[in-house]
Coordinates of C-alpha atoms in Angstrom, one line a residue:
X27 CA -18.1 -21.0 17.1
X28 CA -15.1 -19.7 15.1
X29 CA -16.2 -21.2 11.7
X30 CA -19.4 -19.2 11.8
X31 CA -17.6 -16.0 12.8
X32 CA -15.1 -16.6 10.0
X33 CA -17.8 -17.2 7.3
X34 CA -19.8 -14.2 8.5
X35 CA -16.9 -11.8 8.3
X36 CA -15.5 -13.0 5.0
X37 CA -18.9 -12.9 3.4
X38 CA -19.3 -9.3 4.6
X39 CA -15.9 -8.3 3.3
X40 CA -16.5 -9.9 -0.1
X41 CA -20.0 -8.2 -0.4
X42 CA -18.5 -4.8 0.3
X43 CA -15.9 -5.3 -2.4
X44 CA -18.7 -6.6 -4.7
X45 CA -20.7 -3.4 -4.2
X46 CA -17.6 -1.3 -5.2
X47 CA -17.6 -3.1 -8.5
X48 CA -20.6 -0.9 -9.4
X49 CA -18.1 1.8 -10.3
X50 CA -16.6 -0.1 -13.2
X51 CA -20.0 -1.5 -14.1
X52 CA -21.3 2.0 -14.5
X53 CA -18.3 3.0 -16.7
X54 CA -18.8 -0.2 -18.8
X55 CA -22.5 0.7 -19.4
X56 CA -21.6 4.4 -20.2
X57 CA -18.9 3.4 -22.7
X58 CA -20.7 0.4 -24.3
X59 CA -18.2 -2.1 -23.0
X60 CA -20.9 -4.8 -22.7
X61 CA -18.5 -7.7 -22.5
X62 CA -17.2 -6.3 -19.2
X63 CA -20.5 -5.9 -17.4
X64 CA -21.2 -9.6 -16.5
X65 CA -17.7 -10.4 -15.3
X66 CA -18.1 -7.6 -12.7
X67 CA -21.8 -8.1 -12.1
X68 CA -21.8 -11.8 -11.3
X69 CA -19.2 -11.6 -8.4
X70 CA -21.2 -8.6 -7.1
X71 CA -24.5 -10.5 -7.0
X72 CA -23.0 -13.7 -5.7
X73 CA -21.1 -12.0 -2.9
X74 CA -24.1 -9.9 -1.8
X75 CA -26.6 -12.9 -2.0
X76 CA -24.1 -15.1 0.0
X77 CA -23.6 -12.4 2.6
X78 CA -27.4 -12.1 3.1
X79 CA -27.9 -15.9 3.2
X80 CA -25.2 -16.2 5.8
X81 CA -25.9 -13.2 8.0
X82 CA -29.6 -12.8 8.1
X83 CA -30.3 -16.2 9.8
X84 CA -27.5 -15.6 12.2
X85 CA -27.9 -11.9 12.8
X86 CA -28.3 -12.5 16.6
X87 CA -25.1 -14.4 16.8
X88 CA -22.3 -12.4 18.4
X89 CA -19.0 -12.7 16.6
X90 CA -16.1 -13.8 18.9
X91 CA -12.5 -14.4 18.0
X92 CA -9.1 -14.8 19.6
X93 CA -6.0 -12.9 18.6
X94 CA -4.8 -15.9 16.8
X95 CA -8.0 -16.2 14.9
X96 CA -7.9 -12.6 13.7
X97 CA -4.7 -13.3 11.8
X98 CA -6.5 -16.2 10.0
X99 CA -9.4 -14.0 9.1
X100 CA -7.4 -11.0 7.8
X101 CA -5.0 -13.2 5.7
X102 CA -7.9 -15.2 4.3
X103 CA -9.8 -12.0 3.6
X104 CA -7.0 -10.6 1.5
X105 CA -6.5 -13.9 -0.4
X106 CA -10.3 -14.1 -1.1
X107 CA -10.6 -10.5 -2.3
X108 CA -7.6 -11.0 -4.6
X109 CA -9.2 -14.0 -6.2
X110 CA -12.5 -12.1 -6.5
X111 CA -10.7 -9.2 -8.1
X112 CA -9.1 -11.6 -10.6
X113 CA -12.4 -12.9 -11.8
X114 CA -13.6 -9.8 -13.9
X115 CA -10.0 -9.3 -15.2
X116 CA -9.9 -12.9 -16.5
X117 CA -13.5 -13.4 -17.7
X118 CA -13.6 -10.0 -19.5
X119 CA -10.7 -11.2 -21.6
X120 CA -8.5 -8.3 -20.5
X121 CA -6.0 -10.9 -19.1
X122 CA -6.4 -14.1 -21.0
X123 CA -4.4 -16.2 -18.4
X124 CA -5.7 -16.5 -14.9
X125 CA -2.3 -16.4 -13.3
X126 CA -1.8 -12.9 -14.9
X127 CA -5.2 -11.8 -13.8
X128 CA -4.4 -12.9 -10.2
X129 CA -1.1 -11.2 -10.3
X130 CA -2.7 -7.9 -11.5
X131 CA -5.4 -8.2 -8.9
X132 CA -3.0 -8.8 -6.0
X133 CA -0.8 -6.0 -7.3
X134 CA -3.9 -3.8 -7.3
X135 CA -5.2 -4.6 -3.8
X136 CA -1.7 -4.6 -2.2
X137 CA -1.1 -1.1 -3.8
X138 CA 2.0 -2.4 -5.5
X139 CA 1.3 -1.3 -9.0
X140 CA 3.5 -3.8 -10.8
X141 CA 1.7 -4.9 -14.0
X142 CA 1.9 -7.8 -16.4
X143 CA 0.1 -5.7 -19.0
X144 CA 2.4 -4.4 -21.8
X145 CA -0.2 -2.0 -23.2
X146 CA -2.8 -0.7 -20.7
X147 CA -4.3 1.7 -23.2
X148 CA -5.9 -1.1 -25.2
X149 CA -7.8 -2.2 -22.0
X150 CA -11.4 -1.2 -21.6
X151 CA -11.8 2.0 -19.6
X152 CA -13.9 0.1 -17.1
X153 CA -11.1 -2.4 -16.5
X154 CA -8.6 0.4 -16.0
X155 CA -10.9 2.0 -13.5
X156 CA -11.4 -1.4 -11.8
X157 CA -7.6 -1.9 -11.5
X158 CA -7.2 1.5 -9.8
X159 CA -10.3 0.9 -7.7
X160 CA -8.4 -2.1 -6.2
X161 CA -5.7 0.3 -5.2
X162 CA -8.2 2.5 -3.5
X163 CA -9.8 -0.3 -1.6
X164 CA -6.5 -1.8 -0.5
X165 CA -4.9 1.5 0.4
X166 CA -6.8 2.2 3.5
X167 CA -7.7 -1.5 4.0
X168 CA -10.8 -3.5 3.4
X169 CA -10.9 -4.7 7.0
X170 CA -10.8 -1.1 8.2
X171 CA -13.7 -0.3 5.9
X172 CA -15.7 -3.2 7.2
X173 CA -15.1 -2.3 10.8
X174 CA -16.3 1.3 9.9
X175 CA -19.4 0.1 8.2
X176 CA -20.2 -2.9 10.6
X177 CA -19.9 -1.8 14.2
X178 CA -21.7 -5.1 15.0
X179 CA -18.3 -6.7 14.6
X180 CA -17.5 -5.1 18.0
X181 CA -15.2 -7.4 19.8
X182 CA -12.1 -8.1 17.9
X183 CA -12.5 -5.0 15.6
X184 CA -9.3 -3.4 16.9
X185 CA -7.4 -6.7 16.6
X186 CA -8.6 -7.1 13.0
X187 CA -7.4 -3.6 12.1
X188 CA -4.0 -4.1 13.9
X189 CA -3.5 -7.2 11.8
X190 CA -4.1 -5.1 8.6
X191 CA -2.6 -1.7 9.3
X192 CA 1.0 -0.6 9.0
X193 CA 3.6 0.5 11.5
X194 CA 5.2 -0.8 14.7
X195 CA 2.6 0.9 16.9
X196 CA -1.1 0.9 16.2
X197 CA -3.5 3.0 18.2
X198 CA -6.9 4.7 18.0
X199 CA -7.4 8.4 17.3
X200 CA -10.7 8.2 19.1
X201 CA -11.9 6.0 22.0
X202 CA -14.0 3.8 19.8
X203 CA -12.3 1.8 17.0
X204 CA -15.4 2.0 14.7
X205 CA -15.4 5.8 15.0
X206 CA -11.6 5.8 14.3
X207 CA -12.2 3.7 11.2
X208 CA -15.0 6.0 10.0
X209 CA -13.0 9.1 10.4
X210 CA -10.0 7.7 8.6
X211 CA -12.2 6.6 5.7
X212 CA -14.0 9.9 5.5
X213 CA -10.6 11.7 5.3
X214 CA -9.6 9.2 2.6
X215 CA -12.8 9.7 0.6
X216 CA -12.4 13.5 0.9
X217 CA -8.9 13.5 -0.4
X218 CA -10.0 11.3 -3.4
X219 CA -12.8 13.7 -4.2
X220 CA -10.6 16.8 -4.0
X221 CA -7.9 15.3 -6.2
X222 CA -10.5 14.1 -8.8
X223 CA -11.9 17.7 -9.1
X224 CA -8.4 19.2 -9.4
X225 CA -7.4 16.7 -12.1
X226 CA -10.5 17.4 -14.1
X227 CA -9.8 21.2 -13.8
X228 CA -6.3 20.6 -15.2
X229 CA -7.5 18.6 -18.2
X230 CA -8.4 15.0 -17.4
X231 CA -11.8 13.7 -18.2
X232 CA -14.0 12.4 -15.4
X233 CA -13.1 8.7 -15.7
X234 CA -9.4 9.3 -16.0
X235 CA -9.5 11.7 -13.1
X236 CA -11.3 9.2 -10.9
X237 CA -9.0 6.4 -12.1
X238 CA -5.8 8.3 -11.2
X239 CA -7.2 9.7 -8.0
X240 CA -7.9 6.1 -6.8
X241 CA -4.4 5.2 -7.8
X242 CA -2.8 8.2 -6.2
X243 CA -4.6 8.2 -2.8
X244 CA -4.1 4.5 -2.6
X245 CA -0.4 5.0 -3.4
X246 CA -0.7 2.2 -6.0
X247 CA 0.6 3.4 -9.3
X248 CA -1.6 1.8 -11.9
X249 CA -2.5 4.1 -14.7
X250 CA -4.7 4.1 -17.8
X251 CA -1.7 5.4 -19.8
X252 CA 1.4 3.5 -20.9
X253 CA 3.5 6.5 -20.1
X254 CA 1.8 6.9 -16.7
X255 CA 1.3 10.5 -15.6
X256 CA 3.9 11.6 -18.1
X257 CA 1.4 10.9 -20.9
X258 CA -0.5 14.1 -20.0
X259 CA 2.6 16.4 -20.3
X260 CA 1.0 18.8 -17.8
X261 CA 2.8 20.7 -15.1
X262 CA -0.4 21.2 -13.2
X263 CA -1.3 17.5 -13.2
X264 CA 2.3 16.6 -12.2
X265 CA 2.2 19.0 -9.2
X266 CA -1.3 17.8 -8.2
X267 CA -0.3 14.2 -8.2
X268 CA 3.0 14.9 -6.4
X269 CA 1.2 16.8 -3.6
X270 CA -1.4 14.0 -3.1
X271 CA 1.2 11.3 -3.2
X272 CA 3.2 13.2 -0.5
X273 CA 0.1 13.7 1.6
X274 CA -0.9 10.0 1.4
X275 CA 2.5 9.0 2.5
X276 CA 1.8 10.7 5.9
X277 CA 0.1 8.9 8.8
X278 CA -3.6 9.6 8.3
X279 CA -4.0 10.2 12.1
X280 CA -2.2 13.5 11.6
X281 CA -5.0 14.7 9.3
X282 CA -7.5 14.0 12.1
X283 CA -5.3 16.0 14.4
X284 CA -5.2 18.8 11.8
X285 CA -9.0 18.8 11.6
X286 CA -9.4 18.9 15.4
X287 CA -6.7 21.6 15.7
X288 CA -4.3 19.4 17.7
X289 CA -1.4 21.1 16.1
X290 CA 1.1 20.2 18.9
X291 CA 0.6 16.5 18.0
X292 CA 1.6 17.2 14.5
X293 CA 4.6 19.4 15.4
X294 CA 5.9 16.8 17.8
X295 CA 5.5 13.9 15.5
X296 CA 9.0 12.6 15.0
X297 CA 8.2 10.4 11.9
X298 CA 6.5 13.3 10.1
X299 CA 9.5 15.6 10.6
X300 CA 11.9 13.0 9.4
X301 CA 9.7 12.1 6.4
X302 CA 9.6 15.7 5.3
X303 CA 13.4 16.0 5.8
X304 CA 14.1 13.0 3.7
X305 CA 11.9 14.2 0.8
X306 CA 13.5 17.7 0.8
X307 CA 17.1 16.4 1.0
X308 CA 16.7 13.7 -1.6
X309 CA 14.8 16.0 -4.0
X310 CA 17.5 18.6 -3.9
X311 CA 20.3 16.0 -4.2
X312 CA 18.7 14.3 -7.2
X313 CA 18.0 17.7 -8.8
X314 CA 21.8 18.6 -8.6
X315 CA 22.7 15.1 -9.9
X316 CA 20.5 15.7 -12.9
X317 CA 22.4 18.8 -13.9
X318 CA 24.9 16.7 -15.8
X319 CA 22.1 15.8 -18.2
X320 CA 19.9 19.0 -18.0
X321 CA 21.2 22.4 -17.0
X322 CA 17.7 23.7 -16.2
X323 CA 17.5 23.3 -12.4
X324 CA 13.8 24.1 -12.3
X325 CA 13.0 21.2 -14.7
X326 CA 15.2 19.0 -12.7
X327 CA 13.5 20.0 -9.5
X328 CA 10.1 19.2 -11.0
X329 CA 11.3 15.7 -12.3
X330 CA 13.1 14.9 -9.0
X331 CA 10.2 15.9 -6.8
X332 CA 7.7 13.8 -8.7
X333 CA 9.9 10.6 -8.8
X334 CA 11.3 11.0 -5.2
X335 CA 7.8 11.3 -3.8
X336 CA 6.5 8.5 -6.0
X337 CA 9.3 6.2 -4.7
X338 CA 9.2 7.0 -1.0
X339 CA 5.4 6.7 -0.9
X340 CA 5.7 3.5 -2.9
X341 CA 3.2 4.8 -5.4
X342 CA 5.2 4.0 -8.5
X343 CA 3.9 6.7 -11.0
X344 CA 6.5 8.2 -13.4
X345 CA 6.7 11.1 -15.8
X346 CA 9.8 9.8 -17.6
X347 CA 12.4 7.0 -17.7
X348 CA 14.4 7.2 -14.5
X349 CA 16.7 4.4 -15.6
X350 CA 18.5 6.8 -18.0
X351 CA 19.3 9.2 -15.2
X352 CA 22.9 9.6 -14.0
X353 CA 23.9 6.7 -11.8
X354 CA 24.1 8.9 -8.8
X355 CA 20.5 10.1 -9.2
X356 CA 19.4 6.5 -9.8
X357 CA 21.1 5.4 -6.6
X358 CA 19.4 8.0 -4.5
X359 CA 16.0 6.9 -5.9
X360 CA 16.9 3.3 -5.3
X361 CA 17.7 4.1 -1.7
X362 CA 14.1 5.1 -1.1
X363 CA 13.0 1.6 -2.0
X364 CA 14.4 0.6 1.5
X365 CA 12.5 3.4 3.4
X366 CA 8.8 3.6 2.4
X367 CA 6.1 6.0 3.7
X368 CA 5.0 6.7 7.2
X369 CA 3.3 4.2 9.5
X370 CA -0.5 4.5 9.3
X371 CA -0.3 5.8 5.7
X372 CA -1.3 4.0 2.5
X373 CA 2.4 3.7 1.5
X374 CA 4.3 0.4 1.8
X375 CA 8.0 -0.4 2.6
X376 CA 9.7 -0.7 5.9
X377 CA 8.3 2.7 7.1
X378 CA 10.2 5.9 8.2
X379 CA 9.5 5.4 11.9
X380 CA 11.3 2.0 12.0
X381 CA 14.4 3.6 10.6
X382 CA 14.1 6.5 13.1
X383 CA 13.9 4.0 16.0
X384 CA 16.8 1.9 14.6
X385 CA 19.1 5.0 14.2
X386 CA 18.1 6.3 17.6
X387 CA 19.1 3.0 19.1
X388 CA 22.4 3.0 17.2
X389 CA 23.0 6.5 18.7
X390 CA 22.2 5.1 22.2
X391 CA 24.6 2.2 21.8
X392 CA 27.3 4.6 20.8
X393 CA 26.7 6.7 23.9
X394 CA 26.7 3.5 26.0
X395 CA 30.2 2.7 24.8
X396 CA 31.4 6.0 26.1
X397 CA 29.2 6.0 29.2
X398 CA 28.8 2.3 30.3
X399 CA 26.7 3.1 33.3
X400 CA 24.4 5.6 31.6
X401 CA 20.7 5.1 31.1
X402 CA 19.5 5.9 27.6
X403 CA 16.0 5.6 26.1
X404 CA 14.3 6.1 22.7
X405 CA 12.3 9.3 22.5
X406 CA 9.5 9.5 19.9
X407 CA 7.0 12.4 19.6
X408 CA 8.7 14.1 22.5
X409 CA 7.9 11.1 24.7
X410 CA 9.9 8.1 26.0
X411 CA 9.0 5.1 23.8
X412 CA 8.4 1.6 25.0
X413 CA 11.6 -0.4 25.6
X414 CA 10.3 -3.4 23.6
X415 CA 9.7 -1.4 20.5
X416 CA 13.4 -1.6 19.6
X417 CA 13.2 -5.4 19.6
X418 CA 10.0 -5.2 17.5
X419 CA 11.6 -3.0 14.9
X420 CA 14.9 -4.9 14.8
X421 CA 13.1 -8.2 14.3
X422 CA 10.9 -6.8 11.6
X423 CA 13.7 -5.2 9.6
X424 CA 15.7 -8.5 9.8
X425 CA 12.6 -10.5 8.7
X426 CA 11.9 -8.0 5.9
X427 CA 15.5 -8.2 4.5
X428 CA 15.5 -12.0 4.8
X429 CA 12.2 -12.1 2.9
X430 CA 13.6 -9.8 0.2
X431 CA 16.6 -12.1 0.0
X432 CA 14.4 -15.2 -0.4
X433 CA 12.3 -13.4 -3.1
X434 CA 15.5 -12.4 -4.9
X435 CA 16.5 -16.0 -5.0
X436 CA 13.1 -17.0 -6.4
X437 CA 13.5 -14.4 -9.1
X438 CA 17.0 -15.8 -10.0
X439 CA 15.4 -19.3 -10.3
X440 CA 13.1 -17.6 -12.9
X441 CA 16.2 -16.7 -14.9
X442 CA 16.2 -13.0 -13.9
X443 CA 19.7 -11.4 -13.4
X444 CA 20.7 -10.7 -9.9
X445 CA 20.1 -6.9 -9.9
X446 CA 16.7 -7.2 -11.7
X447 CA 15.7 -9.9 -9.2
X448 CA 16.8 -7.8 -6.2
X449 CA 15.0 -4.7 -7.3
X450 CA 12.0 -6.8 -8.2
X451 CA 12.0 -8.3 -4.7
X452 CA 12.2 -4.9 -3.1
X453 CA 9.4 -3.7 -5.4
X454 CA 6.9 -6.5 -4.6
X455 CA 7.7 -6.9 -0.9
X456 CA 7.7 -3.1 -0.3
X457 CA 4.6 -2.7 -2.6
X458 CA 6.6 -0.2 -4.6
X459 CA 5.9 -1.1 -8.2
X460 CA 9.0 0.6 -9.6
X461 CA 11.9 -1.7 -10.5
X462 CA 15.2 -1.7 -12.3
X463 CA 16.8 -3.9 -14.9
X464 CA 14.6 -6.1 -17.0
X465 CA 11.7 -5.4 -14.7
X466 CA 12.0 -1.6 -15.1
X467 CA 10.4 0.7 -17.6
X468 CA 10.1 -1.0 -21.0
X469 CA 10.3 -4.4 -19.4
X470 CA 7.8 -5.1 -16.7
X471 CA 6.6 -8.3 -15.1
X472 CA 4.8 -9.8 -18.1
X473 CA 7.5 -12.2 -19.2
X474 CA 8.6 -13.7 -15.9
X475 CA 7.7 -17.4 -15.3
X476 CA 4.4 -18.3 -13.7
X477 CA 5.9 -19.7 -10.6
X478 CA 7.7 -16.4 -10.0
X479 CA 4.4 -14.5 -10.6
X480 CA 2.7 -16.7 -8.0
X481 CA 5.5 -16.1 -5.5
X482 CA 5.5 -12.4 -6.2
X483 CA 1.7 -12.4 -5.6
X484 CA 2.3 -14.0 -2.2
X485 CA 5.2 -11.5 -1.5
X486 CA 2.9 -8.5 -2.4
X487 CA 0.2 -9.7 0.0
X488 CA 2.8 -10.4 2.7
X489 CA 4.3 -7.0 2.3
X490 CA 1.0 -5.2 2.4
X491 CA 0.1 -7.0 5.7
X492 CA 3.6 -6.3 7.1
X493 CA 4.9 -9.9 6.7
X494 CA 3.8 -11.4 10.1
X495 CA 0.1 -11.7 9.2
X496 CA 0.9 -13.9 6.1
X497 CA 4.0 -15.8 7.2
X498 CA 2.9 -16.6 10.7
X499 CA 1.2 -19.8 9.4
X500 CA 4.6 -21.2 8.4
X501 CA 5.9 -20.9 12.0
X502 CA 5.5 -24.0 14.2
X503 CA 4.9 -21.9 17.3
X504 CA 1.6 -20.6 15.7
X505 CA 0.1 -24.1 15.6
X506 CA 1.0 -24.9 19.2
X507 CA -1.7 -24.6 21.8

């Protein structure tokens, strides 16, 4: 019975999120932020009690679901955890309006990092930790975490992860999907711990270090400082965050290959090589463009590396106002809004591999014009790719750009100028967080109309789940038997 399977899985998901709320509860207790404790504690208790009430009497019931039903579960799960995340933000008084609390929650879990808060430094430390914790949960994926912790889900576990993870091709790094999920989460946790330690060594206190590690590894971009990472004015912290943003923009499967010494799989990974190439080329190009403002190339290289990696990984951290750069440098940064990180990473956007496939196909079509009877194929990772992957990628990019266009129009209805609305659409659909115009630094998303905030919230979730999982319900074919 699907309803029972649905309720069981959703209750498990919400209880896992509820347990993670113990982090901000602990900080609230430590810093005497008593008014924050109940808003986090009540959802935790309710979610855990509900999970036990639903699952204990039905523990012998084997969960079954069709492919169509997995999309319902994953989409519903992300909507439910977003609402659950909004509850402590709203009832703590940190966000007096529920629509703002919901926007902030969705932005957190989707790892977008766009905020409606004009002064994050006045928020309780536990709330700032909670906001960045949402990034961390959403980065690797709550469904992936659930499959790792609950192997009893068994059947359908891979389909659930496919509906949540990013990229045109989804596979397993091990034979068992539960083992794959556990390995990916262990790597994820390990990177978080290492970055936390390094940030503490370079001057952050423990809470700030954990807060920014959550945000970095989840490639989210929320910060406890109004000036983001730039507030610390520390070269060591900037370098640390840049390195971890870069690493988390890589397909996490490659870290497993590194640990298991499968170096050839890393060397032959086409997307990784292109990703590195894009970062190197754009960093150097931006550094040279910045020479018209600053003649110190080393400083420009530092500034460019941080913001380029922040943009391509869709993290959204900053160490300065990039909107006062020369227009050429701003354009190069804006170009990265269309690219995004690697598939299987915590980054958002279209993904590097899709552009690789598209340009390889363009090259093939050019060859076909010169050699009409030739046979050409797409090669990825030194192997011939599936023929249907080109159609998959082309359809996705077309859908992505259409959705960006629709979101731009919604922004214009909210009285945003065209460029601000367009950059805002790219920001929310690509889960980037950075934006230009009235939504850029010094502006933000606080003053946009409520209906635009609601649409942007939907767009952020759709972007995090790579569009199809959220918008499939609006397609008549989905409802046909």
